[in-house]
Amino acid sequence: MLPVNKLWLSEGALGMLQSLRYYCQKTPRKLRICEAISHLEVGTKIKVQGWVRSVRPQKENLFLHVNDGSSLQSLQVVASSELNHRLLTFGSAVEISGSLVTSPSRKQEVELQADQIDVVGECNPVEKGFIQIHTPVLTSNDCEGAGELFQVEPAGREKDQDEEGHRHFFSVPAYLTVSGQLHLEAMAGAFPGVYTFGPTFRAENSQSRRHLAEFYMVEAEISFTQSLEDLMKVMEDLFRSTTEHLLAQCPEDVALYHKHVSPGYRDNVDLMMKKSFNVITYTEAINILNSSSKKFAFKTDWGCDLQTEHEKYLVKHCGDVPLFVTDYPYALKPFYARDNEDQPLHTAAAVDLLVPGVGEMCGGSLREERLDLLKTRLAQAGLDETYGWYLDLRRFGSVPHGGFGMGFERYLLCVLGVHNIKDVIPFPRFSRSCPL
Ligand code: 4AD
């Protein structure tokens, strides 16, 4: 009996071992990308998790590059084109199982032949074609040309030279950024849609309820665009999608404001979301202001900048929903704004979005992509040397493009119905106030 039993036992154990081996072969082992590309695991079933660095769909196959930050090199993934999915976009987070094999290409030693691809996290901005760029806080440009700059030097060394005779820490004067636009324009030469969201600084002496010395701005730049309509569409979409998201994700917080801070304001938000935004030109705006019986504190002649009182009046006059004002006088806009070349009312292809109760919330323009016109304008302002690199962007593969910036705190004023910008940021900075 014993040998039989032993045989039976060993057969049973063998069976278990076989099914364990079968299970191990079937169940992929989770590897980091650096482990996967080390080719020690070739011939095994593996699973990797990471972010998509590139997607190349071909007729029969889909090629991906995936990275999880464990290696500078990404893992090439080859899958049947049936595994392609609309959510597989640059930046999306994925989990992929398959067989690790020796790659037939000389570009990499191994590749993953995928059996299954799961998108764990979508990457929506990329889906809409926008790539996020981290633009610098320290910069040597005054994008807006308004001179409202905070200069940055090491403390206690403002005027002196260092031991090597350098007057400035960066060899040139450096400032806290007033806008990431010019850096976005450089990146828009490589990606058709880019955006940045970060702090911006303006040394404005204004004590108004809508100005801060440090505020946040969402800025976008779009290549291959030749019309303000394209820009206005992106601005309107940004407002609508952000507001939809806010109302869906934080309904209690928004309701708290609409109950205690701005009673009844939810109706205004609903109206803005329901109705299309209006569009008028600057010239039409001036005509509206001049035919009004209201007495304004500031001048309303053609050529004058629109003041808050004018902006708020125009929004109300046009139905109390957001209002685009286009084609401002050329002389009012910074050097980068595209010349409409329309004499004698000389205007630029620039647009501001004005919103109820606040006035200007976004400012944008088509950019002057024509080298000769840009050169002349910069030379007139004595800036052609400073902006040599910006002129180079027009020399090498330049395309018509444009963009805009939306002040984030002003957006919050608009959707929450808050009166003073200092109440939508925890540590407001404004002239003569920088505690903590
Ligand atoms: O109109 P601005 O100056 O436009 C730019 O900076 C462009 N370079 C943006 C671009 O095209 N990429 O500023 C854009 C927005 C304004 O519409 C306003 O909402 C906000 O930034 N903003 C301020 N918000 C608070 N405090 C201040 N001092 C602000 N100055 C501008």
Tab-separated table of C-alpha atoms and ligand atoms in Angstrom:
chain	number	residue	atom	x	y	z
A	1	MET	CA	0.000	0.000	0.000
A	2	LEU	CA	2.720	2.375	1.009
A	3	PRO	CA	4.468	2.589	-2.352
A	4	VAL	CA	1.120	3.048	-4.028
A	5	ASN	CA	0.205	5.767	-1.554
A	6	LYS	CA	3.612	7.372	-1.986
A	7	LEU	CA	3.125	7.225	-5.733
A	8	TRP	CA	-0.314	8.675	-5.376
A	9	LEU	CA	1.032	11.425	-3.117
A	10	SER	CA	3.899	12.247	-5.390
A	11	GLU	CA	1.544	12.309	-8.371
A	12	GLY	CA	-0.717	14.666	-6.461
A	13	ALA	CA	2.214	16.904	-5.528
A	14	LEU	CA	3.437	16.819	-9.102
A	15	GLY	CA	-0.007	17.846	-10.303
A	16	MET	CA	-0.042	20.757	-7.873
A	17	LEU	CA	3.430	21.797	-8.943
A	18	GLN	CA	2.392	21.652	-12.582
A	19	SER	CA	-0.668	23.773	-12.002
A	20	LEU	CA	1.440	26.228	-9.942
A	21	ARG	CA	3.917	26.521	-12.814
A	22	TYR	CA	1.023	26.892	-15.268
A	23	TYR	CA	-0.462	29.588	-13.008
A	24	CYS	CA	2.899	31.399	-12.783
A	25	GLN	CA	3.258	31.312	-16.554
A	26	LYS	CA	-0.267	32.667	-16.990
A	27	THR	CA	-0.130	35.329	-14.261
A	28	PRO	CA	2.050	38.206	-15.399
A	29	ARG	CA	4.680	39.467	-12.994
A	30	LYS	CA	4.504	43.199	-12.286
A	31	LEU	CA	7.751	44.896	-13.328
A	32	ARG	CA	9.006	48.438	-13.295
A	33	ILE	CA	10.040	49.761	-16.707
A	34	CYS	CA	13.739	49.708	-15.718
A	35	GLU	CA	13.360	46.005	-14.875
A	36	ALA	CA	11.445	45.239	-18.061
A	37	ILE	CA	14.061	46.799	-20.346
A	38	SER	CA	16.929	45.050	-18.542
A	39	HIS	CA	15.983	41.984	-20.698
A	40	LEU	CA	16.425	39.582	-17.756
A	41	GLU	CA	12.789	38.614	-18.025
A	42	VAL	CA	12.596	37.963	-21.768
A	43	GLY	CA	10.196	35.131	-22.518
A	44	THR	CA	7.963	35.730	-19.487
A	45	LYS	CA	4.536	37.203	-19.035
A	46	ILE	CA	4.757	40.599	-17.370
A	47	LYS	CA	2.606	43.558	-16.404
A	48	VAL	CA	3.785	47.196	-16.427
A	49	GLN	CA	2.146	50.385	-15.232
A	50	GLY	CA	3.105	53.849	-16.426
A	51	TRP	CA	2.296	56.810	-18.617
A	52	VAL	CA	2.070	56.889	-22.392
A	53	ARG	CA	4.922	58.905	-23.945
A	54	SER	CA	3.906	58.272	-27.571
A	55	VAL	CA	1.155	56.553	-29.551
A	56	ARG	CA	1.695	55.400	-33.158
A	57	PRO	CA	-1.277	53.535	-34.593
A	58	GLN	CA	-0.493	51.671	-37.822
A	59	LYS	CA	-2.677	49.548	-40.048
A	60	GLU	CA	-2.191	46.267	-38.194
A	61	ASN	CA	-0.198	47.219	-35.130
A	62	LEU	CA	-0.268	49.845	-32.472
A	63	PHE	CA	3.076	51.084	-31.091
A	64	LEU	CA	3.303	52.769	-27.703
A	65	HIS	CA	6.134	54.044	-25.561
A	66	VAL	CA	5.447	53.777	-21.858
A	67	ASN	CA	7.440	55.125	-18.938
A	68	ASP	CA	6.977	55.019	-15.171
A	69	GLY	CA	9.848	57.320	-14.209
A	70	SER	CA	12.139	54.414	-13.199
A	71	SER	CA	14.288	54.789	-16.323
A	72	LEU	CA	15.167	57.428	-18.879
A	73	GLN	CA	14.347	54.902	-21.579
A	74	SER	CA	10.726	54.034	-22.289
A	75	LEU	CA	9.458	50.523	-22.995
A	76	GLN	CA	8.184	49.899	-26.513
A	77	VAL	CA	4.815	48.162	-26.511
A	78	VAL	CA	3.474	46.466	-29.641
A	79	ALA	CA	-0.185	45.544	-29.773
A	80	SER	CA	-2.702	44.472	-32.331
A	81	SER	CA	-4.498	47.565	-33.647
A	82	GLU	CA	-7.679	46.040	-32.174
A	83	LEU	CA	-6.354	47.075	-28.750
A	84	ASN	CA	-6.257	50.741	-29.778
A	85	HIS	CA	-8.623	52.934	-27.808
A	86	ARG	CA	-9.619	56.589	-28.064
A	87	LEU	CA	-8.485	57.118	-24.450
A	88	LEU	CA	-4.947	55.957	-25.267
A	89	THR	CA	-3.426	59.405	-25.582
A	90	PHE	CA	-0.132	61.044	-24.726
A	91	GLY	CA	0.034	61.327	-20.937
A	92	SER	CA	-2.691	58.788	-20.118
A	93	ALA	CA	-1.916	56.285	-17.333
A	94	VAL	CA	-1.976	52.638	-18.453
A	95	GLU	CA	-1.620	49.100	-17.185
A	96	ILE	CA	-0.381	46.659	-19.841
A	97	SER	CA	0.063	42.880	-19.680
A	98	GLY	CA	1.788	40.749	-22.277
A	99	SER	CA	4.914	38.825	-23.218
A	100	LEU	CA	8.331	40.375	-23.003
A	101	VAL	CA	10.240	39.424	-26.173
A	102	THR	CA	13.480	40.279	-27.920
A	103	SER	CA	12.791	43.187	-30.240
A	104	PRO	CA	13.396	42.727	-33.976
A	105	SER	CA	14.427	46.404	-34.165
A	106	ARG	CA	17.929	47.627	-33.357
A	107	LYS	CA	16.470	50.652	-31.535
A	108	GLN	CA	15.699	48.605	-28.414
A	109	GLU	CA	16.658	45.197	-27.064
A	110	VAL	CA	13.248	44.143	-25.767
A	111	GLU	CA	9.637	45.016	-26.357
A	112	LEU	CA	6.349	44.077	-24.798
A	113	GLN	CA	3.817	42.258	-26.966
A	114	ALA	CA	0.611	43.332	-25.322
A	115	ASP	CA	-2.349	41.025	-24.675
A	116	GLN	CA	-4.277	43.597	-22.682
A	117	ILE	CA	-4.133	47.391	-22.317
A	118	ASP	CA	-6.177	49.177	-19.646
A	119	VAL	CA	-6.361	52.956	-19.450
A	120	VAL	CA	-6.301	53.651	-15.712
A	121	GLY	CA	-6.308	57.452	-15.977
A	122	GLU	CA	-7.422	59.495	-18.947
A	123	CYS	CA	-5.472	62.530	-20.014
A	124	ASN	CA	-8.154	64.947	-21.130
A	125	PRO	CA	-6.183	68.106	-21.878
A	126	VAL	CA	-4.196	66.055	-24.324
A	127	GLU	CA	-7.400	64.703	-25.709
A	128	LYS	CA	-8.298	68.303	-26.526
A	129	GLY	CA	-4.827	68.722	-27.978
A	130	PHE	CA	-3.209	70.832	-25.247
A	131	ILE	CA	0.094	69.960	-23.596
A	132	GLN	CA	0.939	71.508	-20.231
A	133	ILE	CA	4.189	73.462	-20.136
A	134	HIS	CA	5.840	74.630	-16.917
A	135	THR	CA	6.868	78.153	-17.823
A	136	PRO	CA	9.453	79.816	-15.564
A	137	VAL	CA	8.669	82.201	-12.728
A	138	LEU	CA	12.025	83.933	-13.228
A	139	THR	CA	12.438	85.516	-16.637
A	140	SER	CA	14.307	88.279	-18.424
A	141	ASN	CA	11.317	89.415	-20.528
A	142	ASP	CA	8.577	91.959	-19.889
A	143	CYS	CA	5.982	90.275	-22.057
A	144	GLU	CA	3.328	92.950	-21.654
A	145	GLY	CA	5.767	95.840	-22.050
A	146	ALA	CA	3.904	97.742	-19.369
A	147	GLY	CA	6.906	98.060	-17.054
A	148	GLU	CA	4.974	96.567	-14.124
A	149	LEU	CA	7.879	94.304	-13.222
A	150	PHE	CA	9.291	93.047	-9.948
A	151	GLN	CA	13.045	92.834	-10.428
A	152	VAL	CA	14.842	89.932	-8.754
A	153	GLU	CA	18.369	90.178	-7.302
A	154	PRO	CA	20.002	88.431	-4.341
A	155	ALA	CA	19.070	90.218	-1.118
A	156	GLY	CA	21.477	92.982	-0.171
A	157	ARG	CA	23.227	92.996	-3.541
A	158	GLU	CA	20.812	95.079	-5.572
A	159	LYS	CA	23.264	97.697	-6.798
A	160	ASP	CA	26.698	96.183	-6.149
A	161	GLN	CA	28.785	94.011	-8.399
A	162	ASP	CA	29.847	90.569	-7.227
A	163	GLU	CA	33.507	89.495	-6.932
A	164	GLU	CA	33.672	88.735	-10.657
A	165	GLY	CA	32.265	92.097	-11.581
A	166	HIS	CA	28.786	90.874	-12.529
A	167	ARG	CA	26.172	93.447	-11.796
A	168	HIS	CA	23.251	90.988	-12.001
A	169	PHE	CA	22.965	87.471	-10.621
A	170	PHE	CA	21.825	86.202	-14.032
A	171	SER	CA	24.130	88.616	-15.923
A	172	VAL	CA	20.983	90.338	-17.200
A	173	PRO	CA	18.154	91.944	-15.240
A	174	ALA	CA	15.679	89.243	-14.167
A	175	TYR	CA	12.067	89.601	-13.127
A	176	LEU	CA	9.138	87.671	-11.687
A	177	THR	CA	7.094	86.713	-14.713
A	178	VAL	CA	4.153	88.877	-15.797
A	179	SER	CA	3.031	86.182	-18.262
A	180	GLY	CA	4.227	82.826	-19.590
A	181	GLN	CA	3.080	83.735	-23.092
A	182	LEU	CA	6.441	84.148	-24.826
A	183	HIS	CA	7.667	80.794	-23.483
A	184	LEU	CA	4.420	79.201	-24.642
A	185	GLU	CA	4.954	80.718	-28.081
A	186	ALA	CA	8.366	79.012	-28.236
A	187	MET	CA	6.748	75.664	-27.316
A	188	ALA	CA	3.877	76.232	-29.767
A	189	GLY	CA	6.526	75.762	-32.452
A	190	ALA	CA	6.677	72.093	-31.444
A	191	PHE	CA	3.138	71.330	-30.215
A	192	PRO	CA	-0.038	72.697	-31.814
A	193	GLY	CA	-1.728	73.466	-28.469
A	194	VAL	CA	0.026	74.291	-25.189
A	195	TYR	CA	-1.009	75.778	-21.861
A	196	THR	CA	0.430	76.821	-18.537
A	197	PHE	CA	-1.129	77.523	-15.153
A	198	GLY	CA	0.969	79.305	-12.605
A	199	PRO	CA	1.591	82.418	-10.546
A	200	THR	CA	2.164	85.745	-12.299
A	201	PHE	CA	3.258	89.031	-10.792
A	202	ARG	CA	2.483	92.651	-11.573
A	203	ALA	CA	3.879	95.671	-9.745
A	204	GLU	CA	0.646	97.578	-10.307
A	205	ASN	CA	0.059	100.331	-7.816
A	206	SER	CA	-3.657	99.850	-8.090
A	207	GLN	CA	-5.672	99.418	-4.895
A	208	SER	CA	-8.708	98.207	-6.847
A	209	ARG	CA	-10.938	95.302	-5.886
A	210	ARG	CA	-9.856	93.337	-8.984
A	211	HIS	CA	-6.050	93.723	-8.959
A	212	LEU	CA	-3.452	91.664	-7.143
A	213	ALA	CA	0.332	91.885	-7.255
A	214	GLU	CA	0.473	88.062	-7.349
A	215	PHE	CA	-2.253	86.158	-9.147
A	216	TYR	CA	-2.702	82.897	-11.030
A	217	MET	CA	-3.213	82.745	-14.750
A	218	VAL	CA	-4.208	79.965	-17.159
A	219	GLU	CA	-2.612	80.726	-20.514
A	220	ALA	CA	-3.042	78.855	-23.784
A	221	GLU	CA	-1.293	79.159	-27.148
A	222	ILE	CA	-2.659	77.632	-30.343
A	223	SER	CA	-0.696	77.120	-33.549
A	224	PHE	CA	-2.103	77.199	-37.087
A	225	THR	CA	-4.854	79.605	-36.168
A	226	GLN	CA	-5.676	82.665	-38.209
A	227	SER	CA	-8.872	83.906	-36.669
A	228	LEU	CA	-9.979	85.448	-33.420
A	229	GLU	CA	-13.065	83.196	-33.699
A	230	ASP	CA	-10.851	80.148	-33.054
A	231	LEU	CA	-9.439	81.799	-29.944
A	232	MET	CA	-12.854	82.911	-28.701
A	233	LYS	CA	-14.132	79.358	-29.064
A	234	VAL	CA	-11.317	78.007	-26.863
A	235	MET	CA	-11.894	80.793	-24.287
A	236	GLU	CA	-15.639	80.091	-24.163
A	237	ASP	CA	-15.021	76.313	-23.945
A	238	LEU	CA	-12.544	76.846	-21.115
A	239	PHE	CA	-15.064	78.912	-19.161
A	240	ARG	CA	-17.891	76.441	-19.740
A	241	SER	CA	-15.968	73.230	-19.080
A	242	THR	CA	-14.291	74.654	-15.951
A	243	THR	CA	-17.622	75.871	-14.601
A	244	GLU	CA	-19.389	72.574	-15.393
A	245	HIS	CA	-16.606	70.730	-13.594
A	246	LEU	CA	-16.733	73.087	-10.601
A	247	LEU	CA	-20.518	72.809	-10.260
A	248	ALA	CA	-20.370	69.010	-10.564
A	249	GLN	CA	-17.386	68.379	-8.280
A	250	CYS	CA	-17.865	71.001	-5.555
A	251	PRO	CA	-21.629	71.717	-5.457
A	252	GLU	CA	-21.714	72.245	-1.664
A	253	ASP	CA	-18.834	74.748	-1.700
A	254	VAL	CA	-20.382	76.736	-4.542
A	255	ALA	CA	-23.822	76.613	-2.880
A	256	LEU	CA	-22.300	77.950	0.358
A	257	TYR	CA	-21.066	81.049	-1.488
A	258	HIS	CA	-24.332	81.469	-3.354
A	259	LYS	CA	-26.245	81.274	-0.069
A	260	HIS	CA	-24.149	83.404	2.282
A	261	VAL	CA	-21.848	85.622	0.195
A	262	SER	CA	-23.865	86.347	-2.939
A	263	PRO	CA	-27.507	85.300	-2.355
A	264	GLY	CA	-29.338	84.470	-5.578
A	265	TYR	CA	-26.130	84.543	-7.664
A	266	ARG	CA	-26.597	80.949	-8.875
A	267	ASP	CA	-29.230	82.286	-11.334
A	268	ASN	CA	-26.572	84.538	-12.894
A	269	VAL	CA	-24.231	81.565	-13.318
A	270	ASP	CA	-27.010	79.491	-14.887
A	271	LEU	CA	-27.763	82.347	-17.305
A	272	MET	CA	-24.091	82.579	-18.341
A	273	MET	CA	-23.992	78.830	-18.920
A	274	LYS	CA	-27.257	78.807	-20.892
A	275	LYS	CA	-26.738	81.752	-23.242
A	276	SER	CA	-24.058	82.156	-25.910
A	277	PHE	CA	-21.433	84.777	-25.276
A	278	ASN	CA	-21.780	88.060	-27.205
A	279	VAL	CA	-19.198	89.607	-29.529
A	280	ILE	CA	-18.685	93.281	-30.421
A	281	THR	CA	-15.715	95.206	-31.809
A	282	TYR	CA	-13.913	97.867	-29.790
A	283	THR	CA	-15.280	100.476	-32.222
A	284	GLU	CA	-18.842	99.285	-31.573
A	285	ALA	CA	-18.108	99.372	-27.843
A	286	ILE	CA	-16.998	103.009	-28.075
A	287	ASN	CA	-20.177	103.865	-30.020
A	288	ILE	CA	-22.319	102.199	-27.338
A	289	LEU	CA	-20.535	104.128	-24.569
A	290	ASN	CA	-20.791	107.431	-26.425
A	291	SER	CA	-24.495	107.040	-27.086
A	292	SER	CA	-25.216	106.266	-23.441
A	293	SER	CA	-26.713	108.881	-21.151
A	294	LYS	CA	-24.538	107.627	-18.309
A	295	LYS	CA	-21.688	109.928	-17.229
A	296	PHE	CA	-18.397	108.037	-17.052
A	297	ALA	CA	-15.439	109.160	-14.971
A	298	PHE	CA	-12.958	108.186	-17.736
A	299	LYS	CA	-12.876	109.336	-21.378
A	300	THR	CA	-14.600	107.253	-24.035
A	301	ASP	CA	-12.885	108.633	-27.162
A	302	TRP	CA	-11.731	106.151	-29.829
A	303	GLY	CA	-8.191	105.188	-28.830
A	304	CYS	CA	-8.765	105.316	-25.060
A	305	ASP	CA	-8.400	102.107	-23.086
A	306	LEU	CA	-11.611	100.648	-21.685
A	307	GLN	CA	-11.827	101.152	-17.931
A	308	THR	CA	-13.637	98.888	-15.452
A	309	GLU	CA	-16.671	101.199	-15.426
A	310	HIS	CA	-16.895	100.973	-19.237
A	311	GLU	CA	-16.448	97.199	-19.276
A	312	LYS	CA	-19.154	96.617	-16.685
A	313	TYR	CA	-21.540	98.936	-18.513
A	314	LEU	CA	-20.938	97.159	-21.830
A	315	VAL	CA	-21.590	93.720	-20.320
A	316	LYS	CA	-24.875	94.903	-18.788
A	317	HIS	CA	-25.895	96.679	-21.986
A	318	CYS	CA	-25.333	93.467	-23.990
A	319	GLY	CA	-27.503	91.187	-21.805
A	320	ASP	CA	-25.404	90.563	-18.674
A	321	VAL	CA	-23.640	87.532	-20.142
A	322	PRO	CA	-19.922	87.315	-20.986
A	323	LEU	CA	-18.940	89.650	-23.812
A	324	PHE	CA	-16.001	89.455	-26.228
A	325	VAL	CA	-14.612	92.800	-27.362
A	326	THR	CA	-12.362	92.482	-30.414
A	327	ASP	CA	-10.001	94.575	-32.544
A	328	TYR	CA	-8.596	97.113	-30.111
A	329	PRO	CA	-6.547	100.127	-31.242
A	330	TYR	CA	-3.123	98.918	-32.306
A	331	ALA	CA	-1.378	101.450	-30.079
A	332	LEU	CA	-3.082	100.038	-26.961
A	333	LYS	CA	-1.783	96.503	-27.394
A	334	PRO	CA	1.658	94.998	-26.701
A	335	PHE	CA	4.258	94.446	-29.436
A	336	TYR	CA	3.231	90.829	-30.072
A	337	ALA	CA	-0.370	91.595	-31.155
A	338	ARG	CA	-1.066	91.069	-34.867
A	339	ASP	CA	-1.548	94.190	-36.948
A	340	ASN	CA	-4.953	94.272	-38.704
A	341	GLU	CA	-3.397	96.795	-41.163
A	342	ASP	CA	-6.711	98.634	-41.400
A	343	GLN	CA	-6.083	102.345	-41.777
A	344	PRO	CA	-7.076	104.935	-40.603
A	345	LEU	CA	-8.687	103.151	-37.594
A	346	HIS	CA	-5.555	101.166	-36.972
A	347	THR	CA	-6.429	98.062	-34.924
A	348	ALA	CA	-4.839	94.833	-33.694
A	349	ALA	CA	-6.337	91.319	-33.772
A	350	ALA	CA	-6.788	91.295	-30.008
A	351	VAL	CA	-9.718	90.200	-27.875
A	352	ASP	CA	-10.755	90.623	-24.251
A	353	LEU	CA	-13.482	88.610	-22.548
A	354	LEU	CA	-15.523	90.776	-20.178
A	355	VAL	CA	-17.767	89.178	-17.557
A	356	PRO	CA	-20.637	90.456	-15.393
A	357	GLY	CA	-19.648	92.292	-12.221
A	358	VAL	CA	-15.917	92.054	-12.923
A	359	GLY	CA	-15.026	93.366	-16.379
A	360	GLU	CA	-11.961	91.857	-18.072
A	361	MET	CA	-11.389	88.194	-17.216
A	362	CYS	CA	-9.328	87.082	-20.254
A	363	GLY	CA	-7.007	88.893	-22.639
A	364	GLY	CA	-5.679	87.430	-25.857
A	365	SER	CA	-4.632	88.063	-29.437
A	366	LEU	CA	-3.372	86.616	-32.649
A	367	ARG	CA	0.402	86.997	-32.585
A	368	GLU	CA	2.349	88.968	-35.188
A	369	GLU	CA	4.003	86.125	-37.086
A	370	ARG	CA	5.254	88.297	-39.989
A	371	LEU	CA	8.942	88.895	-39.386
A	372	ASP	CA	9.194	92.306	-41.069
A	373	LEU	CA	6.210	93.794	-39.205
A	374	LEU	CA	7.361	92.403	-35.861
A	375	LYS	CA	10.897	93.628	-36.435
A	376	THR	CA	9.690	97.141	-37.197
A	377	ARG	CA	7.479	97.256	-34.128
A	378	LEU	CA	10.220	95.986	-31.811
A	379	ALA	CA	12.748	98.404	-33.337
A	380	GLN	CA	10.329	101.318	-32.784
A	381	ALA	CA	10.135	100.330	-29.115
A	382	GLY	CA	13.944	99.875	-28.942
A	383	LEU	CA	13.419	96.188	-28.099
A	384	ASP	CA	14.751	94.412	-31.197
A	385	GLU	CA	17.979	93.333	-29.497
A	386	THR	CA	16.292	92.157	-26.299
A	387	TYR	CA	13.853	90.078	-28.320
A	388	GLY	CA	16.316	88.664	-30.859
A	389	TRP	CA	15.322	85.129	-29.798
A	390	TYR	CA	11.642	85.989	-30.271
A	391	LEU	CA	12.355	87.223	-33.812
A	392	ASP	CA	14.197	83.932	-34.441
A	393	LEU	CA	10.966	82.060	-33.685
A	394	ARG	CA	9.535	83.838	-36.754
A	395	ARG	CA	12.582	82.973	-38.874
A	396	PHE	CA	12.531	79.209	-38.385
A	397	GLY	CA	9.276	77.415	-39.113
A	398	SER	CA	6.901	80.082	-37.878
A	399	VAL	CA	3.144	79.552	-38.234
A	400	PRO	CA	0.139	81.807	-37.637
A	401	HIS	CA	-0.779	81.399	-33.974
A	402	GLY	CA	-2.547	83.061	-31.095
A	403	GLY	CA	-3.410	82.668	-27.451
A	404	PHE	CA	-4.889	84.159	-24.333
A	405	GLY	CA	-4.659	84.305	-20.553
A	406	MET	CA	-7.482	83.924	-18.031
A	407	GLY	CA	-6.986	85.419	-14.574
A	408	PHE	CA	-7.939	82.609	-12.200
A	409	GLU	CA	-9.006	84.825	-9.275
A	410	ARG	CA	-11.149	86.921	-11.612
A	411	TYR	CA	-12.747	83.700	-12.847
A	412	LEU	CA	-13.590	82.835	-9.221
A	413	LEU	CA	-15.131	86.307	-8.697
A	414	CYS	CA	-17.275	85.678	-11.753
A	415	VAL	CA	-18.632	82.241	-10.781
A	416	LEU	CA	-18.887	82.722	-7.024
A	417	GLY	CA	-20.257	86.265	-7.114
A	418	VAL	CA	-17.549	87.511	-4.721
A	419	HIS	CA	-17.012	91.276	-4.752
A	420	ASN	CA	-13.340	91.665	-3.839
A	421	ILE	CA	-10.458	89.705	-5.390
A	422	LYS	CA	-8.653	89.668	-2.026
A	423	ASP	CA	-11.406	87.315	-0.777
A	424	VAL	CA	-10.707	84.515	-3.274
A	425	ILE	CA	-7.027	83.947	-2.455
A	426	PRO	CA	-5.738	82.961	1.002
A	427	PHE	CA	-2.706	85.287	1.058
A	428	PRO	CA	-3.486	88.307	-1.142
A	429	ARG	CA	-0.500	90.429	-2.176
A	430	PHE	CA	-1.073	94.020	-3.212
A	431	SER	CA	0.801	97.282	-2.972
A	432	ARG	CA	1.874	98.061	0.604
A	433	SER	CA	0.670	94.643	1.802
A	434	CYS	CA	2.827	91.540	2.016
A	435	PRO	CA	2.433	90.178	5.561
A	436	LEU	CA	3.809	86.704	6.440
B	1	4AD	O1	-4.575	90.943	-20.356
B	1	4AD	P1	-3.339	90.391	-19.734
B	1	4AD	O2	-2.314	91.342	-19.247
B	1	4AD	O3	-2.749	89.391	-20.811
B	1	4AD	C1	-1.556	88.760	-20.730
B	1	4AD	O4	-0.836	88.710	-19.774
B	1	4AD	C2	-1.270	87.961	-21.970
B	1	4AD	N1	0.177	87.832	-22.129
B	1	4AD	C3	-1.941	86.613	-21.832
B	1	4AD	C4	-1.734	85.751	-23.042
B	1	4AD	O5	-2.143	86.131	-24.120
B	1	4AD	N2	-1.110	84.607	-22.872
B	1	4AD	O6	-3.745	89.437	-18.511
B	1	4AD	C5	-4.590	88.332	-18.695
B	1	4AD	C6	-5.581	88.232	-17.567
B	1	4AD	C7	-6.502	89.433	-17.440
B	1	4AD	O7	-7.570	89.326	-18.353
B	1	4AD	C8	-6.958	89.326	-15.998
B	1	4AD	O8	-7.974	88.367	-15.835
B	1	4AD	C9	-5.727	88.800	-15.315
B	1	4AD	O9	-4.906	88.191	-16.301
B	1	4AD	N3	-4.985	89.882	-14.653
B	1	4AD	C10	-5.011	90.128	-13.324
B	1	4AD	N4	-5.662	89.506	-12.331
B	1	4AD	C11	-5.467	89.990	-11.082
B	1	4AD	N5	-4.656	91.019	-10.779
B	1	4AD	C12	-3.974	91.675	-11.756
B	1	4AD	N6	-3.150	92.681	-11.437
B	1	4AD	C13	-4.139	91.217	-13.106
B	1	4AD	N7	-3.626	91.612	-14.280
B	1	4AD	C14	-4.150	90.795	-15.211
